[in-house]
Short mmCIF file of C-alpha atoms in Angstrom, two decimals:
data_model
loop_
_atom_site.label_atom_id
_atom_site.label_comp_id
_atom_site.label_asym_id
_atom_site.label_seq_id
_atom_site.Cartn_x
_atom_site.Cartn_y
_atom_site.Cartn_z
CA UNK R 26 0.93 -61.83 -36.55
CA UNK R 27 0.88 -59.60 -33.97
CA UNK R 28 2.65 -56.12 -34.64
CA UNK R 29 5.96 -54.93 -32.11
CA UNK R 30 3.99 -51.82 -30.46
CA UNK R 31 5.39 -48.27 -31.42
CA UNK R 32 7.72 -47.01 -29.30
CA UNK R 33 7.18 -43.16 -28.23
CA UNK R 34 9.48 -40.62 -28.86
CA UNK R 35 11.61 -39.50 -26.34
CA UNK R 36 11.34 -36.63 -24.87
CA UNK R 37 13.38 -33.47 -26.22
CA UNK R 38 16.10 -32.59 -24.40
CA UNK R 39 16.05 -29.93 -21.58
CA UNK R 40 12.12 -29.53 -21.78
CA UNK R 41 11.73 -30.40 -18.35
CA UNK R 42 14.32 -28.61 -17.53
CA UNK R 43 13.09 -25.71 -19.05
CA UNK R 44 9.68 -25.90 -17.26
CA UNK R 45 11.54 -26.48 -13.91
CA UNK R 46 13.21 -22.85 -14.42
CA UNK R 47 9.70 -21.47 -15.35
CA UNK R 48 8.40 -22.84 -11.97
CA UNK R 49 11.37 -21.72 -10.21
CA UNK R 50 11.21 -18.11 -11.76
CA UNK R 51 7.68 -18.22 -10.73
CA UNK R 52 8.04 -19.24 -7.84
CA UNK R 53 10.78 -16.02 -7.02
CA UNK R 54 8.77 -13.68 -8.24
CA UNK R 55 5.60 -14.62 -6.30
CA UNK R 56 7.83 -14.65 -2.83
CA UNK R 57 9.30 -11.32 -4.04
CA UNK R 58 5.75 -9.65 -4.88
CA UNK R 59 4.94 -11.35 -1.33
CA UNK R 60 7.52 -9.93 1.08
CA UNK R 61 7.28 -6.54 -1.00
CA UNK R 62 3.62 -6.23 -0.04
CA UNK R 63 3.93 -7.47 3.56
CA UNK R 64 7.29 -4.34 3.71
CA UNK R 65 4.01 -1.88 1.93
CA UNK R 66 1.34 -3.32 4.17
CA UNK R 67 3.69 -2.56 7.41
CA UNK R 68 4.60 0.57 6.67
CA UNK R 69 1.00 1.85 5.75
CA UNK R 70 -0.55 0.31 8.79
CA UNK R 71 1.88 1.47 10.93
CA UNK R 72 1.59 5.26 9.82
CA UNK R 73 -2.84 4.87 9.83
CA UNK R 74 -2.96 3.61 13.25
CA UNK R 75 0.13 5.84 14.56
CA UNK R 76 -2.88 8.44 13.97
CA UNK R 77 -4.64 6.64 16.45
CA UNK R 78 -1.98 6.52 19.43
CA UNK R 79 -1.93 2.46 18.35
CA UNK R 80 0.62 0.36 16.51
CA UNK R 81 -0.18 -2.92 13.99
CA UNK R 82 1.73 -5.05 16.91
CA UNK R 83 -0.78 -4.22 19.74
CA UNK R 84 -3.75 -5.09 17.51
CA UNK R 85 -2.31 -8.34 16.51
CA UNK R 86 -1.31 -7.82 12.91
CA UNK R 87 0.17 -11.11 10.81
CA UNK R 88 1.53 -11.67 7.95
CA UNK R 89 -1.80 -11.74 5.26
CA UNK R 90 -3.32 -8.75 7.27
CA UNK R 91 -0.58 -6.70 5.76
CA UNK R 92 -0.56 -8.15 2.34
CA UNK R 93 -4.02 -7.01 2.42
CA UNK R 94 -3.64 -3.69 3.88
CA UNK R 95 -0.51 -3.24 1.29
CA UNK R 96 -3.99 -3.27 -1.40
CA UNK R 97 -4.91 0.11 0.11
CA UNK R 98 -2.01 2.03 -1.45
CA UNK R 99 -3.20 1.10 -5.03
CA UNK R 100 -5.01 4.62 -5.49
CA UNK R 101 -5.56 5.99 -8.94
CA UNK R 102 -2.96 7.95 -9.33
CA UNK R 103 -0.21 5.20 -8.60
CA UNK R 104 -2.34 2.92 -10.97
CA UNK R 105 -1.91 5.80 -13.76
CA UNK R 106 1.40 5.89 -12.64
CA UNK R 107 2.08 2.06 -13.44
CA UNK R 108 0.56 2.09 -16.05
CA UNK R 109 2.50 4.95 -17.30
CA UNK R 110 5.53 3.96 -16.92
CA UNK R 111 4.93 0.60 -18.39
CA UNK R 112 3.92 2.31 -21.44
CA UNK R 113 7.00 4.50 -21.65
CA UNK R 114 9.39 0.81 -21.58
CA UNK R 115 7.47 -0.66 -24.05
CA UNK R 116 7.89 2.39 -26.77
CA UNK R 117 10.97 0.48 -28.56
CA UNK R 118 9.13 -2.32 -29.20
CA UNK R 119 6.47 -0.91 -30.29
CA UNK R 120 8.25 1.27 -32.66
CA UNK R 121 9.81 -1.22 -34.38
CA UNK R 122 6.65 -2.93 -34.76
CA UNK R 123 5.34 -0.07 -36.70
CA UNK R 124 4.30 -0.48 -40.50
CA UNK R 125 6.94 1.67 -41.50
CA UNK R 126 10.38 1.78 -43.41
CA UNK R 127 13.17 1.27 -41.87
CA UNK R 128 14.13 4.71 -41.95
CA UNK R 129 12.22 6.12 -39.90
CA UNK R 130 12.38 3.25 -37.52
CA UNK R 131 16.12 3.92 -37.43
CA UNK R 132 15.40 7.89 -37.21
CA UNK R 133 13.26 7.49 -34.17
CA UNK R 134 15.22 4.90 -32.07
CA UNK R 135 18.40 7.36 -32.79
CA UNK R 136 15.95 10.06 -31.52
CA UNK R 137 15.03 7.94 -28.26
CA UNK R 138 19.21 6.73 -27.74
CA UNK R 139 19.78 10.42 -27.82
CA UNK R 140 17.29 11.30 -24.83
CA UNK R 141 18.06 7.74 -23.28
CA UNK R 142 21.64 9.01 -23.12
CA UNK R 143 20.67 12.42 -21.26
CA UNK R 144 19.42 10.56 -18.53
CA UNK R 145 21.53 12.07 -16.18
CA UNK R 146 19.34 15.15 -16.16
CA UNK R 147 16.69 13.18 -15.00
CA UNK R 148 18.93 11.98 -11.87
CA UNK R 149 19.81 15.88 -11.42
CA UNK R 150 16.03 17.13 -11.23
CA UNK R 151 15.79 14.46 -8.52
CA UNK R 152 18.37 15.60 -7.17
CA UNK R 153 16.79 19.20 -6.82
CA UNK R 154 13.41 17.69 -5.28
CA UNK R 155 15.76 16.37 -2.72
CA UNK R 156 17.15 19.91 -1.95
CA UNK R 157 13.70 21.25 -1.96
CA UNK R 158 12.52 18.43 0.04
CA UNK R 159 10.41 20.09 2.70
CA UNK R 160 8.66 22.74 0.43
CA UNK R 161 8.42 20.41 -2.76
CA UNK R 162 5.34 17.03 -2.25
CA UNK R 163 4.73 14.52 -2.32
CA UNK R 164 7.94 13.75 -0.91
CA UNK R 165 8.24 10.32 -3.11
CA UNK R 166 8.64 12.25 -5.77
CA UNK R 167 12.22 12.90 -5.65
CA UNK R 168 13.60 9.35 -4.80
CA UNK R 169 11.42 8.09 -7.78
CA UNK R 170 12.96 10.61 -10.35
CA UNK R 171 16.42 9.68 -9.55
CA UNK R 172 15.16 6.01 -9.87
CA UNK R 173 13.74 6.81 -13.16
CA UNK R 174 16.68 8.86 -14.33
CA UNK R 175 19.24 5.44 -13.49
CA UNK R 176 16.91 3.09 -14.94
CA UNK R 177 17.04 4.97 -18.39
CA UNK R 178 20.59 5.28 -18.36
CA UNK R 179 20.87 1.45 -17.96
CA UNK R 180 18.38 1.11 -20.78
CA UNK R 181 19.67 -0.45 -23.85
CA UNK R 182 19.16 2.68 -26.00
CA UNK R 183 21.46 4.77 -23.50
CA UNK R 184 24.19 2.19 -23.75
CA UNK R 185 24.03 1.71 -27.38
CA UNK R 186 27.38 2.27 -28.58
CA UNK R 187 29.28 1.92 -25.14
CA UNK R 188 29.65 -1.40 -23.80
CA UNK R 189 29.78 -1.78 -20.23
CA UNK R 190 30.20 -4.95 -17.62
CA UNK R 191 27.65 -6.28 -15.91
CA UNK R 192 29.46 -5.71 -13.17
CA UNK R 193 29.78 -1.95 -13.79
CA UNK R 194 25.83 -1.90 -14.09
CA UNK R 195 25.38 -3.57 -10.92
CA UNK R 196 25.94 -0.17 -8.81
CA UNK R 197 23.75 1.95 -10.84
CA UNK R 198 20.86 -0.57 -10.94
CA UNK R 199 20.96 -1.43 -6.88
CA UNK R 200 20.80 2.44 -6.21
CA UNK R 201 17.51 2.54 -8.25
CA UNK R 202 15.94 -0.63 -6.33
CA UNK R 203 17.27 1.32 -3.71
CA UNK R 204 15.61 4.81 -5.05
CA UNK R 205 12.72 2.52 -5.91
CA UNK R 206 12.33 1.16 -2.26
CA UNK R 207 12.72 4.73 -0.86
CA UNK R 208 9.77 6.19 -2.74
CA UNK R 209 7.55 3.08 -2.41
CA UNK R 210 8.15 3.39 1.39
CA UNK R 211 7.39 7.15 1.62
CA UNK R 212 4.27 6.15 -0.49
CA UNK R 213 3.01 3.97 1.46
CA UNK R 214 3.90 6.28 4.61
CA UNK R 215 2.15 9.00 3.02
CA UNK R 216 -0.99 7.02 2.53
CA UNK R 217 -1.71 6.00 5.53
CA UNK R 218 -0.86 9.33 7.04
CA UNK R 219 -3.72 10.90 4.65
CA UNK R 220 -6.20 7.99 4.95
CA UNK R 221 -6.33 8.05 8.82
CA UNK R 222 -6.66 11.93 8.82
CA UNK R 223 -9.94 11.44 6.92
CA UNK R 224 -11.26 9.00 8.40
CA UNK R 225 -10.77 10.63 11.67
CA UNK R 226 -13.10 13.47 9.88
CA UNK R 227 -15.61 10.90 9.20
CA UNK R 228 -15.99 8.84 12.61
CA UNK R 229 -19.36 9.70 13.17
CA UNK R 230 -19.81 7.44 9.77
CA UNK R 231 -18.22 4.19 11.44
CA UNK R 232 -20.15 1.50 13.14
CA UNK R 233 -22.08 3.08 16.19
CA UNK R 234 -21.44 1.46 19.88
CA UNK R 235 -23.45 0.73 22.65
CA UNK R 236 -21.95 -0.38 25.82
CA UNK R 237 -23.59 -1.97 28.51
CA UNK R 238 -21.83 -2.65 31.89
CA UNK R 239 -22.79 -3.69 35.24
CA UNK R 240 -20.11 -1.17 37.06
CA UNK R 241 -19.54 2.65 36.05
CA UNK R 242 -17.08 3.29 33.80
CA UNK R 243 -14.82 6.36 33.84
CA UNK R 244 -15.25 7.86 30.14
CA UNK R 245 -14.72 11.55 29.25
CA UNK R 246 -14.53 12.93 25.94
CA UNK R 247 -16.58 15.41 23.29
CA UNK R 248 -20.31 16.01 24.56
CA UNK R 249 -21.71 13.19 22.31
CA UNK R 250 -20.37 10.32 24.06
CA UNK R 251 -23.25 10.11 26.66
CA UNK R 252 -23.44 7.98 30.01
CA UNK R 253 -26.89 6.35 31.39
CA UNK R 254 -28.39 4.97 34.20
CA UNK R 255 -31.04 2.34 33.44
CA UNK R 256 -31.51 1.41 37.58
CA UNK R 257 -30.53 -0.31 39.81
CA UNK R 258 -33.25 -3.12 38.51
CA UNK R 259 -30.98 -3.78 35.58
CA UNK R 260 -28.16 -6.15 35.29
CA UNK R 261 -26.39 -4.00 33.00
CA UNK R 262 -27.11 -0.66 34.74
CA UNK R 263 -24.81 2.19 32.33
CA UNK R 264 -25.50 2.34 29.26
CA UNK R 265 -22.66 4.35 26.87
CA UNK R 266 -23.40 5.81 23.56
CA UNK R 267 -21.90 8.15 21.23
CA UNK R 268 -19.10 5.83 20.39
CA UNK R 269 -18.25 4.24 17.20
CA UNK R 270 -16.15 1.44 15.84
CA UNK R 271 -12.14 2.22 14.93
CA UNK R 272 -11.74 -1.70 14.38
CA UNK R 273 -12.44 -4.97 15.86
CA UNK R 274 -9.81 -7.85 16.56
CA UNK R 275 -10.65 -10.56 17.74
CA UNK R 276 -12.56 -10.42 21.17
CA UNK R 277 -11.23 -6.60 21.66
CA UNK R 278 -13.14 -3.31 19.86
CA UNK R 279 -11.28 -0.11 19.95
CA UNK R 280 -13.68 2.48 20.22
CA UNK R 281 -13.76 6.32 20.01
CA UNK R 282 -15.95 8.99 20.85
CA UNK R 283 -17.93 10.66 18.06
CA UNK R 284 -15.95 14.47 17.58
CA UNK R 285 -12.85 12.65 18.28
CA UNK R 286 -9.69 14.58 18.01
CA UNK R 287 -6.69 12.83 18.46
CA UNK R 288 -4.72 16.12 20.21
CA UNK R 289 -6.96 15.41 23.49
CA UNK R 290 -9.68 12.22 23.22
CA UNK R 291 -8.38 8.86 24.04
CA UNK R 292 -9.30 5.38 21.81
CA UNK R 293 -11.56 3.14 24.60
CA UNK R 294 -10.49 -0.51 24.49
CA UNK R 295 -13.23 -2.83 25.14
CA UNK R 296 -13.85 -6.67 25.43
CA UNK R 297 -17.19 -8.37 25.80
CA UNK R 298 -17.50 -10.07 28.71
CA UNK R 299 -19.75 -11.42 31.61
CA UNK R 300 -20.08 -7.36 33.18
CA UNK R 301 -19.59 -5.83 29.80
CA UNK R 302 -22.07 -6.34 26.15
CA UNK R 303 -21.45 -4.15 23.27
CA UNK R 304 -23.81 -3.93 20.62
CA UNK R 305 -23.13 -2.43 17.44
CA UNK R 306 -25.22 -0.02 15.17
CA UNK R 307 -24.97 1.71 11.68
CA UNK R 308 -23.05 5.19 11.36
CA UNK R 309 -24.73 8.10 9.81
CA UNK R 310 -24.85 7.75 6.39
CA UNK R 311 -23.71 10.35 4.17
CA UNK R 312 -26.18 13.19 3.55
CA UNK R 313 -28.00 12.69 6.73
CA UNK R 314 -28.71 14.84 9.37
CA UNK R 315 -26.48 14.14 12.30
#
């Protein structure tokens, strides 16, 4: 006799629905992370090549190239930063994880409501980095201590003991995001300022460039950049050296003169071309003799 076949369980209620709103939470997050680094990437390009009398636009700049560029502004001490702060939010949890009684648990998350709750002279010392903005750096500084200072007073040991709306949290919470935006830009901003600045002190370590081209071109900068005639037997008659690489896109290679200086030399645009060959060469590497 043959034997009815088992049926299967049925599935619990609201698990699928409950790994829908994973994926969906997921899925807000990434696009969040996303647009936040393409806002970083902007803003950092557009300060570094500002150094360089260009702008992201003119070189062709989409949407990945600044989620990329956005990677530059991860510099040790916004890592230790992070990393910090991440440490600092997780201290109630891991004081009541502690293998002791509870006491002193009680004692020291009374002792953390009690600074929690004093947040507001956190928000005031920002508040003095704002007043002392031009003498006081780095200039993020002061948006991110007012951030700071409203994010602990929204903590849950600060409103221990006084209930308040969500809707009365609302305000305090979007001025940090907006704190939080305001120092992220300046971050970024700041960056990009300091990163072109040395690299402009370093150009004679970028990729060399040779440029050959079959009419005479009209170049003037520092004494290194140097102009040649091969003859009038040669195709490619002028020969130009003492140039190296800013960056390539595309078909195009923006080019500067080695002792560039941004108050006076100009950034050479060049495409390859029937009259025109570039060739590239390696920079001088660090610790040789120029």
């Amino acid at each position: 006799m043959r034997r009815p076949a088992r049926r299967r369980p049925d599935p619990e209620p609201g698990a699928g629905a409950g790994a829908t709103s994973i994926l969906k939470f997921v899925i807000a997050e990434a696009s969040f992370i996303a647009a936040l680094m393409f806002y970083v990437g902007l803003i950092y390009t557009s300060r570094y090549y500002s150094n360089f009398h260009l702008s992201p636009s003119s070189l062709g700049f989409g949407f990945s190239d600044y989620v990329v560029e956005s990677l530059q502004i991860l510099s040790r001490p916004v890592l230790i930063a992070v990393v910090s702060l991440l440490l600092l939010m997780s201290v109630p949890q891991f004081v009541r994880r502690l293998p002791v009684t509870s006491r002193v648990r009680r004692r020291a998350s009374a002792v953390w409501g009690a600074m929690a709750r004093q947040y507001w002279v956190v928000v005031a010392a920002g508040l003095v980095l704002f007043l002392l903005w031009p003498s006081v750096r780095p200039y993020w500084m002061a948006p991110a201590t007012v951030a700071a200072g409203l994010l602990i007073g929204q903590s849950g040991a600060a409103l221990r003991g006084r209930g308040q709306r969500p809707a009365d949290r609302a305000v305090p919470l979007f001025a940090a995001l907006a704190f939080l935006l305001l120092a992220v830009t300046l971050l970024a901003a700041q960056l990009g300022d300091r990163e072109a600045k040395q690299a402009a002190a370093r150009v004679v370590r970028w990729p060399g460039v040779v440029v050959f081209s079959t009419e005479r071109l009209s170049l003037t900068g520092p004494p290194a950049l140097k102009a040649e005639d091969l003859g009038a037997g040669a195709h490619l008659r002028y020969r130009y050296s003492g140039l190296r690489l800013l960056v390539q896109r595309g078909d195009r290679y923006y080019v500067v003169p080695v002792g560039w200086d941004r108050t006076r030399d100009s950034v050479y645009i060049f495409r390859e071309n029937e009259t025109t060959r570039i060739e590239l060469t390696p920079g001088v590497r660090r610790g040789a003799r120029r």
